Coordinates of C-alpha atoms and ligand atoms in Angstrom, one line a residue:
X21 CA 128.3 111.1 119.7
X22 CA 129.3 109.7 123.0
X23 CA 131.3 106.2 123.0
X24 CA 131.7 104.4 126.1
X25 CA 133.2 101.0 125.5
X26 CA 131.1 99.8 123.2
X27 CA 127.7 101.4 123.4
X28 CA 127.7 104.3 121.1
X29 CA 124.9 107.1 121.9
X30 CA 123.8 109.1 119.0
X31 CA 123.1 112.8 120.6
X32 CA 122.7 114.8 117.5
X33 CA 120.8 117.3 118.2
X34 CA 117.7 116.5 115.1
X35 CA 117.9 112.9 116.5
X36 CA 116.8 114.4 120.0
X37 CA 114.5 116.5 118.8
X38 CA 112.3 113.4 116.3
X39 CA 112.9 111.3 119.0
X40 CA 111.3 114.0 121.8
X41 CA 108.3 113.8 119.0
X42 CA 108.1 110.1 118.7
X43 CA 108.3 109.6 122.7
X44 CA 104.9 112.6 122.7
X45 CA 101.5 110.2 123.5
X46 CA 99.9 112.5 121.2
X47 CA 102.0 112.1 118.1
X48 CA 99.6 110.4 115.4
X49 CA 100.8 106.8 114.3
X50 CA 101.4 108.1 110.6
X51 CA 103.4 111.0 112.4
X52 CA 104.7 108.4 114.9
X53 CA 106.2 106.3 111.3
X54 CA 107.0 108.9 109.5
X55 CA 109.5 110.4 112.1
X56 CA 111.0 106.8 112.5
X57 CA 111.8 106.9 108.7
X58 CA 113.2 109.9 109.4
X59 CA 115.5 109.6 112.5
X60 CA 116.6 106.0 110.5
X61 CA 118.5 108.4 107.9
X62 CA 120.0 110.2 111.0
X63 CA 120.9 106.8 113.0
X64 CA 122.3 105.5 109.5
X65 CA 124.4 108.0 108.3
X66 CA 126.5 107.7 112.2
X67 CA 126.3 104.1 112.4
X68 CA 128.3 103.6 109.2
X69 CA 130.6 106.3 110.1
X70 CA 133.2 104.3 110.1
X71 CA 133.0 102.1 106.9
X72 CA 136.2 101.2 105.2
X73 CA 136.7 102.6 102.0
X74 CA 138.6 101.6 98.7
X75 CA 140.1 103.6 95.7
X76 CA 138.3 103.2 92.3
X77 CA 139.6 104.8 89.0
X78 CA 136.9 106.7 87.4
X79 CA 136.6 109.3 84.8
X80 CA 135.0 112.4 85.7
X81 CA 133.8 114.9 82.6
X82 CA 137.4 116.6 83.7
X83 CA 139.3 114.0 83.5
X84 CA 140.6 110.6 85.6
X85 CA 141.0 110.7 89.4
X86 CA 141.3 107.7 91.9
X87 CA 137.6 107.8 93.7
X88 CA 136.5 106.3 96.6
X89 CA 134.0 104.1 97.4
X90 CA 132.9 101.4 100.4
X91 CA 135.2 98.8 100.5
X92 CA 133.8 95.2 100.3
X93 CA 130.2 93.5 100.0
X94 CA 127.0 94.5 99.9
X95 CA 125.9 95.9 103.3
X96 CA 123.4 93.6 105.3
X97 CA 120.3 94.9 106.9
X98 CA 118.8 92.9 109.1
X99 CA 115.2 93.9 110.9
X100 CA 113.4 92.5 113.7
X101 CA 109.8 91.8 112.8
X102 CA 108.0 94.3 113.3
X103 CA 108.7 97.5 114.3
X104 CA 112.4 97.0 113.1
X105 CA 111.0 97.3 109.6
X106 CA 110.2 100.7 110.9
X107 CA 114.0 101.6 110.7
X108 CA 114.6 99.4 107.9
X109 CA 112.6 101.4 105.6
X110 CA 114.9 104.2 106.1
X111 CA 118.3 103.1 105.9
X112 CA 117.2 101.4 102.9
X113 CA 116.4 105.2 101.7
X114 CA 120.5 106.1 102.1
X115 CA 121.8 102.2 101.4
X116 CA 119.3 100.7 98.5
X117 CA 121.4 98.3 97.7
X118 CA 121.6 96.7 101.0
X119 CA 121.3 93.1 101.6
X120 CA 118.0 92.5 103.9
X121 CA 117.4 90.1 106.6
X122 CA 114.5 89.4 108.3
X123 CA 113.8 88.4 111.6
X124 CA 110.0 87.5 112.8
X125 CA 109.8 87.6 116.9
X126 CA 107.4 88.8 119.3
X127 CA 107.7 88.6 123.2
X128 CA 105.6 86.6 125.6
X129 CA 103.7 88.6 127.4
X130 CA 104.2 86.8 130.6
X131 CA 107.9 85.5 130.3
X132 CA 109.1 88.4 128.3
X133 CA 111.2 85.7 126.3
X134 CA 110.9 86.0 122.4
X135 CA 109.2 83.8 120.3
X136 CA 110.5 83.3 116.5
X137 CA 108.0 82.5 114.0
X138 CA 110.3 84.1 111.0
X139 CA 113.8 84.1 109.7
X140 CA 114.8 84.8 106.4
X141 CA 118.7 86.0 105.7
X142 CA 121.3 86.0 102.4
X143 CA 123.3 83.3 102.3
X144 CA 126.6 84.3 102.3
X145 CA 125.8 87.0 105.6
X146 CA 129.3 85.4 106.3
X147 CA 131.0 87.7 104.4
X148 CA 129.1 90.6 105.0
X149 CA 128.5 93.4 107.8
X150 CA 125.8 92.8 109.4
X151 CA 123.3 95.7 111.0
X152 CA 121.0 94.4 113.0
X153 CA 118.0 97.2 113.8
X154 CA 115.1 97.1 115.9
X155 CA 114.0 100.4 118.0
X156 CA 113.7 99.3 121.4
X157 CA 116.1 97.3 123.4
X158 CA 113.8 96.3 126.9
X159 CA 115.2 92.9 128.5
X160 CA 117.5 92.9 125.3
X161 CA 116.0 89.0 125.1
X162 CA 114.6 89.4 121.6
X163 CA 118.1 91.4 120.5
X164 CA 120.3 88.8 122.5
X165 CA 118.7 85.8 120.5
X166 CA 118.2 87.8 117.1
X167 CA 122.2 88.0 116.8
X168 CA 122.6 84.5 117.9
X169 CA 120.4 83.3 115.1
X170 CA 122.7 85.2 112.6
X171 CA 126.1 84.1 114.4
X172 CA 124.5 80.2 113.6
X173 CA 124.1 81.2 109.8
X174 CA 127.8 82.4 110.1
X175 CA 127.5 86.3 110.6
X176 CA 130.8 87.5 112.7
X177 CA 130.6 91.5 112.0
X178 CA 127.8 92.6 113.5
X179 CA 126.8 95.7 115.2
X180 CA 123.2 96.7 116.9
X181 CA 121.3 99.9 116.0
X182 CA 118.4 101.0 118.2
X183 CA 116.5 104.4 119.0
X184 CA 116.0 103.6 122.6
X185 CA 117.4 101.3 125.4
X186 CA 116.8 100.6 129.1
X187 CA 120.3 100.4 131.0
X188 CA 118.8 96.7 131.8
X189 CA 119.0 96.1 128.1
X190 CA 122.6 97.5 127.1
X191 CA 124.0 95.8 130.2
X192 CA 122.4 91.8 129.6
X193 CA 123.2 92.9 125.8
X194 CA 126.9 93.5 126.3
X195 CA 127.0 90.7 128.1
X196 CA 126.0 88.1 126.1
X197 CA 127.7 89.5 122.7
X198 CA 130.4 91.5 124.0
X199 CA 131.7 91.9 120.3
X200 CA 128.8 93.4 118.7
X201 CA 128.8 97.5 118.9
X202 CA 125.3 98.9 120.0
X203 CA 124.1 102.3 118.6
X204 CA 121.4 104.0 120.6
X205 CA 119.5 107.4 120.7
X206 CA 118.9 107.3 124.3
X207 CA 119.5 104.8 127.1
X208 CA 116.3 105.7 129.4
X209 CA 116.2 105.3 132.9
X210 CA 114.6 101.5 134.1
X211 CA 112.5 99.2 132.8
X212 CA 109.1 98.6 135.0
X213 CA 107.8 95.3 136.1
X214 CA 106.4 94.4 132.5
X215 CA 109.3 94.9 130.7
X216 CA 108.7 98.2 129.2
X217 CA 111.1 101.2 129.3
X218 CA 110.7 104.1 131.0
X219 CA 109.8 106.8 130.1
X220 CA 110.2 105.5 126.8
X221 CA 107.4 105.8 124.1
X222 CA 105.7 103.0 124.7
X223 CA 105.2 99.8 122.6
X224 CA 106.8 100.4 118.9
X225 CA 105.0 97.9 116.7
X226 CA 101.6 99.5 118.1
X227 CA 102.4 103.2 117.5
X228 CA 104.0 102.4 114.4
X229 CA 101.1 100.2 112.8
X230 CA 97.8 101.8 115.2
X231 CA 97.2 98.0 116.4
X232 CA 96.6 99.0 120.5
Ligands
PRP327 C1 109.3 94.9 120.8 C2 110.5 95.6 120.2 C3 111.6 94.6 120.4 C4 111.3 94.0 121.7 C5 112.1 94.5 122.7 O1 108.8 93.9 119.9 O2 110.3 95.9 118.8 O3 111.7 93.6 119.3 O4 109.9 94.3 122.0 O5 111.9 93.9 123.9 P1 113.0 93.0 124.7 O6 114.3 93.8 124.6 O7 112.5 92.9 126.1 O8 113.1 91.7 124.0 P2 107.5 93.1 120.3 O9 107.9 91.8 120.9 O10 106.5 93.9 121.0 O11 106.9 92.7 118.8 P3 106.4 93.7 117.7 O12 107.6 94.5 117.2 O13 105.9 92.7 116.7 O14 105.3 94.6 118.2
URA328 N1 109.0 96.9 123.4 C1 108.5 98.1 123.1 O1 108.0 98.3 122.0 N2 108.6 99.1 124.1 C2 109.1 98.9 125.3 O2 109.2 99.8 126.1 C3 109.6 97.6 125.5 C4 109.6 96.6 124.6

């Protein structure tokens, strides 16, 4: 993993190598979803790394020992609508307990700003961690104003989990919530005049559900 400030890359070598797939024009989209469910287990298991832990006594058939376990609530997931479901699904696989959030917003075509037409979150996200996923960060708008809508509820632990960013995205992103961490696979190299990364994989929600 490489950590500068607060952007955390995720260089594992099987993350590369799904994410080499995923990027290929000529993955299928059930081979295009299936590898995003897949990488998500990767992503997961290094974005929560660093999870504080707690003693538990248990009994094991051997006898007692002092366990551990994560410390504190319920983890909360927290997916932008839609392709973030496409990373949901898998950290759900490794965390099924997980709170769940969801987030509808799709960008304008022509202003690239996002427009919401869902949100949905637990109550009490006060309390909670917060992971916010969705696989691309672009103009970071849609990211930018998906953690604002969970700091209004009350969320203050947050951290951001994507497969791919544009350096655009990670710097307007950092920006605007200097306090949330941001997991990434990749940080690509620009993002072209309509707002898509490049070279990328194209758009998400369309390999991910065949609706080009
Ligand atoms: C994609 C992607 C992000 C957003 C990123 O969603 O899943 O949510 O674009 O772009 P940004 O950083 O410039 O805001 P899209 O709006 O295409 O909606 P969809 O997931 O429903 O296809
Ligand atoms: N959304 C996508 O799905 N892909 C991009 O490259 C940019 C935004």
């Amino acid at each position: 993993m490489l950590n500068n400030q607060n952007v955390t890359i995720i260089n594992h070598p099987l993350v590369q190598h799904k994410l080499t797939l995923m990027r290929d024009e000529n993955t299928s989209t059930v081979g295009f979803r299936t590898l995003l469910r897949e990488i998500a287990h990767l992503l997961c298991y290094e974005v929560t790394r660093d999870l504080e832990l707690e003693e538990k006594n248990i009994n094991t058939p051997m006898g007692a020992m002092k366990a551990t376990k994560i410390k504190g609530k319920k983890l909360v997931f927290a997916s932008i609508l839609r392709a973030g479901n496409g990373l949901l699904e898998g950290m759900l696989d490794l965390v099924p307990s997980a709170r769940v959030a969801h987030i509808g917003l799709y960008r304008d075509h022509e202003t690239l700003l996002p427009v919401e037409y869902y949100f949905k979150a637990p109550s009490d996200i006060a309390d909670r961690l917060v992971i916010v996923v969705d696989p691309m960060l672009a103009t970071a708008n849609s990211a930018i104003a998906a953690i604002q809508r969970l700091k209004d509820r009350g969320a203050n632990k947050l951290i951001f989990l994507c497969l791919l960013a544009s350096p655009e995205g990670i710097k307007a992103f950092t920006k605007a919530h200097p306090d949330v961490p941001v997991f990434t696979a990749a940080i690509d190299d620009y993002l072209n005049e309509k707002g898509y990364i490049v070279p990328g994989l194209g758009d998400a929600g369309d390999r991910m559900y065949g609706t080009k």
